[in-house]
Amino acid sequence: MANGKIHSFQSLGTVDGPGVRFVIFMQGCPLRCKCCHNPDTWDFQGGTEYSPQQVAERVARYRNYFGAEGGITVSGGEPLMQAEFTAELFRLCKMQGISTCLDTSGCVLNEKVQQILDFTDTVLLDYKMTNAADYLDFTGMEMQQAEDFLHNLDERGIDTWLRQVIVCGINDTAENVRILAEKKRKYACIKRIELLPFRKLCTAKYEQLGLFFPLGNYPETPQSRIDELAGELI
């Protein structure tokens, strides 16, 4: 079974799926989202190698904190790029009664990814934009890939949280949010929609890596704007 390259761990995360969760940030991502907070996870050659068993044992130490809803979340980077590792890790966790959550862009859908979903309780699907041209420009990924992934989740009946980072001047419009609301009405698998405010805490990472931050001149999104847009989800 393939080992995985991991960027970092967060032992008690509270914003990465239901309840309190042990979060694994995988190394390597093929996307270049303009709002990315973790450019240090892009490089597929970075990270530290672990076996699925090593990580499952680490997760199990925290199970007393998970309560009825918590568990493990595998995030990124992009966990679909290390599908064999993620599937085996989820299988081991499910054997121990630990709930599993996948945080993904949905950029890949193949047999190995389907094996991850066989052991996935919840998906946090980062649905970056709501029209095809903006999606490709903002991420380097075709919108249809995310749509296909969402359709597959709906066919499987996997609880899905649709997430989108809201950037003032780019997608902070009522129309954009209404389209997300329409997705929720269309797909029974979508249990909630999360509008995430754009933040710039990542600026220092870009500077340290010598990378240009595409949204460096955009303001952070105030919570008041998120609250206004959330009204369009009703």
CSV table of C-alpha atoms in Angstrom, one decimal:
chain,number,residue,atom,x,y,z
A,1,MET,CA,0.0,0.0,0.0
A,2,ALA,CA,1.3,3.4,-1.0
A,3,ASN,CA,2.7,5.8,1.6
A,4,GLY,CA,1.6,9.4,1.6
A,5,LYS,CA,3.5,12.7,1.6
A,6,ILE,CA,2.0,14.9,4.3
A,7,HIS,CA,2.6,18.6,4.8
A,8,SER,CA,1.3,18.9,8.3
A,9,PHE,CA,-1.2,17.8,11.0
A,10,GLN,CA,-3.7,19.7,13.0
A,11,SER,CA,-4.8,17.6,16.0
A,12,LEU,CA,-8.0,19.4,17.0
A,13,GLY,CA,-9.6,21.3,14.1
A,14,THR,CA,-13.0,22.8,14.4
A,15,VAL,CA,-13.6,24.3,10.9
A,16,ASP,CA,-12.9,21.2,8.8
A,17,GLY,CA,-16.1,19.2,8.8
A,18,PRO,CA,-18.5,18.1,11.5
A,19,GLY,CA,-17.4,18.4,15.1
A,20,VAL,CA,-13.8,18.3,16.3
A,21,ARG,CA,-11.5,16.7,13.8
A,22,PHE,CA,-7.9,15.5,13.4
A,23,VAL,CA,-6.9,17.2,10.1
A,24,ILE,CA,-4.2,15.9,7.7
A,25,PHE,CA,-2.9,18.3,5.1
A,26,MET,CA,-1.5,16.4,2.2
A,27,GLN,CA,1.4,17.6,0.1
A,28,GLY,CA,1.0,18.3,-3.6
A,29,CYS,CA,-1.7,20.1,-5.6
A,30,PRO,CA,-2.2,20.5,-9.4
A,31,LEU,CA,-4.4,23.6,-9.0
A,32,ARG,CA,-3.2,27.2,-8.7
A,33,CYS,CA,-6.2,28.9,-7.1
A,34,LYS,CA,-5.7,32.6,-6.9
A,35,CYS,CA,-6.9,32.7,-3.3
A,36,CYS,CA,-4.8,29.7,-2.1
A,37,HIS,CA,-3.6,30.0,1.5
A,38,ASN,CA,-1.2,27.1,1.3
A,39,PRO,CA,1.3,27.6,-1.6
A,40,ASP,CA,3.7,25.6,0.5
A,41,THR,CA,1.6,22.5,-0.2
A,42,TRP,CA,1.9,22.8,-4.0
A,43,ASP,CA,5.2,20.9,-4.5
A,44,PHE,CA,4.7,17.2,-4.9
A,45,GLN,CA,8.3,16.6,-3.9
A,46,GLY,CA,7.9,18.2,-0.5
A,47,GLY,CA,6.3,16.9,2.7
A,48,THR,CA,7.1,14.0,5.0
A,49,GLU,CA,6.3,10.4,4.2
A,50,TYR,CA,4.0,8.3,6.4
A,51,SER,CA,2.3,5.0,6.0
A,52,PRO,CA,-1.5,4.9,6.3
A,53,GLN,CA,-1.1,2.7,9.5
A,54,GLN,CA,1.2,5.3,11.1
A,55,VAL,CA,-1.3,8.1,10.5
A,56,ALA,CA,-4.3,6.0,11.6
A,57,GLU,CA,-2.6,5.2,14.9
A,58,ARG,CA,-1.9,8.9,15.4
A,59,VAL,CA,-5.5,9.8,14.7
A,60,ALA,CA,-6.8,7.1,17.2
A,61,ARG,CA,-5.0,8.8,20.1
A,62,TYR,CA,-7.4,11.7,19.7
A,63,ARG,CA,-10.7,9.8,19.4
A,64,ASN,CA,-11.8,10.7,22.9
A,65,TYR,CA,-12.0,14.4,21.7
A,66,PHE,CA,-14.1,13.6,18.6
A,67,GLY,CA,-17.5,13.1,20.4
A,68,ALA,CA,-20.5,12.0,18.3
A,69,GLU,CA,-19.7,14.0,15.2
A,70,GLY,CA,-15.9,14.4,15.0
A,71,GLY,CA,-13.3,12.3,13.3
A,72,ILE,CA,-10.6,12.6,10.7
A,73,THR,CA,-10.4,15.1,7.8
A,74,VAL,CA,-7.9,14.7,4.9
A,75,SER,CA,-7.3,18.1,3.2
A,76,GLY,CA,-4.5,19.5,1.1
A,77,GLY,CA,-2.9,20.3,-1.0
A,78,GLU,CA,-5.2,17.9,-2.9
A,79,PRO,CA,-5.8,14.5,-1.3
A,80,LEU,CA,-7.2,13.0,-4.5
A,81,MET,CA,-3.6,13.1,-5.9
A,82,GLN,CA,-2.6,10.5,-3.3
A,83,ALA,CA,-5.7,8.4,-3.6
A,84,GLU,CA,-4.3,5.0,-2.6
A,85,PHE,CA,-2.9,6.4,0.6
A,86,THR,CA,-6.1,8.3,1.4
A,87,ALA,CA,-8.4,5.4,0.7
A,88,GLU,CA,-6.4,3.0,2.9
A,89,LEU,CA,-6.2,5.6,5.7
A,90,PHE,CA,-10.0,6.1,5.6
A,91,ARG,CA,-10.5,2.3,5.6
A,92,LEU,CA,-8.4,1.9,8.7
A,93,CYS,CA,-10.2,4.7,10.4
A,94,LYS,CA,-13.6,3.3,9.6
A,95,MET,CA,-12.6,0.0,11.0
A,96,GLN,CA,-12.1,1.8,14.3
A,97,GLY,CA,-15.4,3.6,14.1
A,98,ILE,CA,-13.8,7.0,13.3
A,99,SER,CA,-15.8,9.1,10.9
A,100,THR,CA,-14.1,10.3,7.7
A,101,CYS,CA,-14.2,13.6,5.9
A,102,LEU,CA,-12.6,14.6,2.6
A,103,ASP,CA,-11.7,18.2,1.8
A,104,THR,CA,-11.2,18.4,-2.0
A,105,SER,CA,-11.6,20.4,-5.2
A,106,GLY,CA,-13.0,17.4,-7.0
A,107,CYS,CA,-10.3,17.7,-9.7
A,108,VAL,CA,-10.0,14.0,-10.3
A,109,LEU,CA,-12.6,11.2,-10.6
A,110,ASN,CA,-11.2,7.8,-11.4
A,111,GLU,CA,-11.3,4.3,-9.9
A,112,LYS,CA,-8.8,5.1,-7.2
A,113,VAL,CA,-10.7,8.1,-6.2
A,114,GLN,CA,-13.9,6.1,-6.1
A,115,GLN,CA,-12.1,3.8,-3.6
A,116,ILE,CA,-11.6,6.8,-1.3
A,117,LEU,CA,-15.3,7.6,-1.5
A,118,ASP,CA,-16.2,4.0,-0.5
A,119,PHE,CA,-14.9,5.0,2.9
A,120,THR,CA,-15.9,8.6,3.1
A,121,ASP,CA,-18.7,9.9,5.3
A,122,THR,CA,-18.6,13.6,4.4
A,123,VAL,CA,-17.1,15.7,1.6
A,124,LEU,CA,-16.1,19.3,1.8
A,125,LEU,CA,-16.3,20.3,-1.9
A,126,ASP,CA,-14.5,23.5,-2.7
A,127,TYR,CA,-16.7,24.8,-5.5
A,128,LYS,CA,-14.5,27.8,-6.5
A,129,MET,CA,-16.7,29.7,-8.9
A,130,THR,CA,-20.1,29.5,-10.5
A,131,ASN,CA,-19.4,30.0,-14.2
A,132,ALA,CA,-17.0,28.0,-16.4
A,133,ALA,CA,-14.8,30.9,-17.6
A,134,ASP,CA,-14.1,32.3,-14.1
A,135,TYR,CA,-13.5,28.8,-12.8
A,136,LEU,CA,-10.8,28.1,-15.2
A,137,ASP,CA,-9.2,31.5,-14.8
A,138,PHE,CA,-9.3,31.4,-11.0
A,139,THR,CA,-8.1,27.8,-10.5
A,140,GLY,CA,-6.6,26.4,-13.8
A,141,MET,CA,-9.3,23.7,-13.5
A,142,GLU,CA,-12.4,23.1,-15.6
A,143,MET,CA,-15.6,23.7,-13.8
A,144,GLN,CA,-17.1,20.5,-15.4
A,145,GLN,CA,-14.7,18.5,-13.3
A,146,ALA,CA,-16.2,19.8,-10.1
A,147,GLU,CA,-19.7,19.3,-11.5
A,148,ASP,CA,-18.9,15.7,-12.4
A,149,PHE,CA,-17.5,15.1,-8.9
A,150,LEU,CA,-20.6,16.6,-7.3
A,151,HIS,CA,-22.9,14.5,-9.5
A,152,ASN,CA,-21.0,11.4,-8.4
A,153,LEU,CA,-21.4,12.4,-4.7
A,154,ASP,CA,-25.1,12.8,-5.2
A,155,GLU,CA,-25.4,9.4,-6.8
A,156,ARG,CA,-23.6,7.9,-3.9
A,157,GLY,CA,-25.6,9.8,-1.3
A,158,ILE,CA,-22.5,11.2,0.5
A,159,ASP,CA,-23.1,14.1,2.7
A,160,THR,CA,-21.6,17.2,1.1
A,161,TRP,CA,-20.7,20.7,2.3
A,162,LEU,CA,-20.3,23.0,-0.7
A,163,ARG,CA,-17.7,25.7,0.1
A,164,GLN,CA,-16.6,28.8,-1.6
A,165,VAL,CA,-14.1,31.6,-0.7
A,166,ILE,CA,-15.8,34.9,-1.2
A,167,VAL,CA,-13.5,37.7,-2.5
A,168,CYS,CA,-14.8,41.2,-2.7
A,169,GLY,CA,-14.8,42.4,-6.3
A,170,ILE,CA,-14.7,38.9,-7.7
A,171,ASN,CA,-17.5,36.7,-6.5
A,172,ASP,CA,-19.2,38.6,-3.7
A,173,THR,CA,-22.5,39.0,-5.6
A,174,ALA,CA,-26.0,37.9,-4.8
A,175,GLU,CA,-26.2,36.2,-8.2
A,176,ASN,CA,-23.2,34.0,-7.4
A,177,VAL,CA,-24.6,32.9,-4.1
A,178,ARG,CA,-28.0,32.3,-5.6
A,179,ILE,CA,-26.4,29.8,-8.0
A,180,LEU,CA,-24.9,28.0,-5.1
A,181,ALA,CA,-28.4,27.9,-3.5
A,182,GLU,CA,-29.7,26.4,-6.7
A,183,LYS,CA,-27.1,23.7,-6.5
A,184,LYS,CA,-28.3,22.8,-3.0
A,185,ARG,CA,-31.9,22.5,-4.3
A,186,LYS,CA,-30.7,20.3,-7.3
A,187,TYR,CA,-28.4,17.9,-5.3
A,188,ALA,CA,-29.9,16.2,-2.3
A,189,CYS,CA,-26.4,15.3,-1.1
A,190,ILE,CA,-25.6,19.0,-0.3
A,191,LYS,CA,-26.4,19.4,3.4
A,192,ARG,CA,-25.0,22.9,3.8
A,193,ILE,CA,-23.2,25.8,2.0
A,194,GLU,CA,-20.3,27.6,3.6
A,195,LEU,CA,-19.3,31.0,2.4
A,196,LEU,CA,-15.7,31.6,3.6
A,197,PRO,CA,-14.3,35.1,3.9
A,198,PHE,CA,-11.1,35.8,1.9
A,199,ARG,CA,-8.1,36.3,4.2
A,200,LYS,CA,-4.5,37.4,3.6
A,201,LEU,CA,-2.7,35.6,6.4
A,202,CYS,CA,-0.9,33.7,3.6
A,203,THR,CA,0.9,36.7,2.3
A,204,ALA,CA,4.1,35.9,4.2
A,205,LYS,CA,4.2,32.4,2.8
A,206,TYR,CA,4.2,33.8,-0.8
A,207,GLU,CA,7.0,36.2,0.1
A,208,GLN,CA,9.1,33.5,1.7
A,209,LEU,CA,8.6,31.2,-1.3
A,210,GLY,CA,9.3,34.1,-3.7
A,211,LEU,CA,5.9,33.7,-5.3
A,212,PHE,CA,3.5,36.3,-6.5
A,213,PHE,CA,0.2,36.4,-4.6
A,214,PRO,CA,-2.5,37.1,-7.3
A,215,LEU,CA,-4.9,38.6,-4.8
A,216,GLY,CA,-2.5,40.7,-2.8
A,217,ASN,CA,-4.2,43.9,-3.8
A,218,TYR,CA,-7.7,42.7,-2.9
A,219,PRO,CA,-9.1,43.6,0.5
A,220,GLU,CA,-10.1,40.9,3.1
A,221,THR,CA,-13.7,40.1,3.0
A,222,PRO,CA,-15.6,41.4,6.1
A,223,GLN,CA,-17.8,39.1,8.0
A,224,SER,CA,-20.6,41.5,7.5
A,225,ARG,CA,-20.5,40.9,3.8
A,226,ILE,CA,-20.6,37.2,4.3
A,227,ASP,CA,-23.6,37.6,6.5
A,228,GLU,CA,-25.4,39.7,3.9
A,229,LEU,CA,-24.7,37.1,1.2
A,230,ALA,CA,-25.8,34.3,3.4
A,231,GLY,CA,-29.3,35.8,3.3
A,232,GLU,CA,-29.4,34.7,-0.4
A,233,LEU,CA,-29.1,31.1,0.6
A,234,ILE,CA,-32.5,31.0,2.3
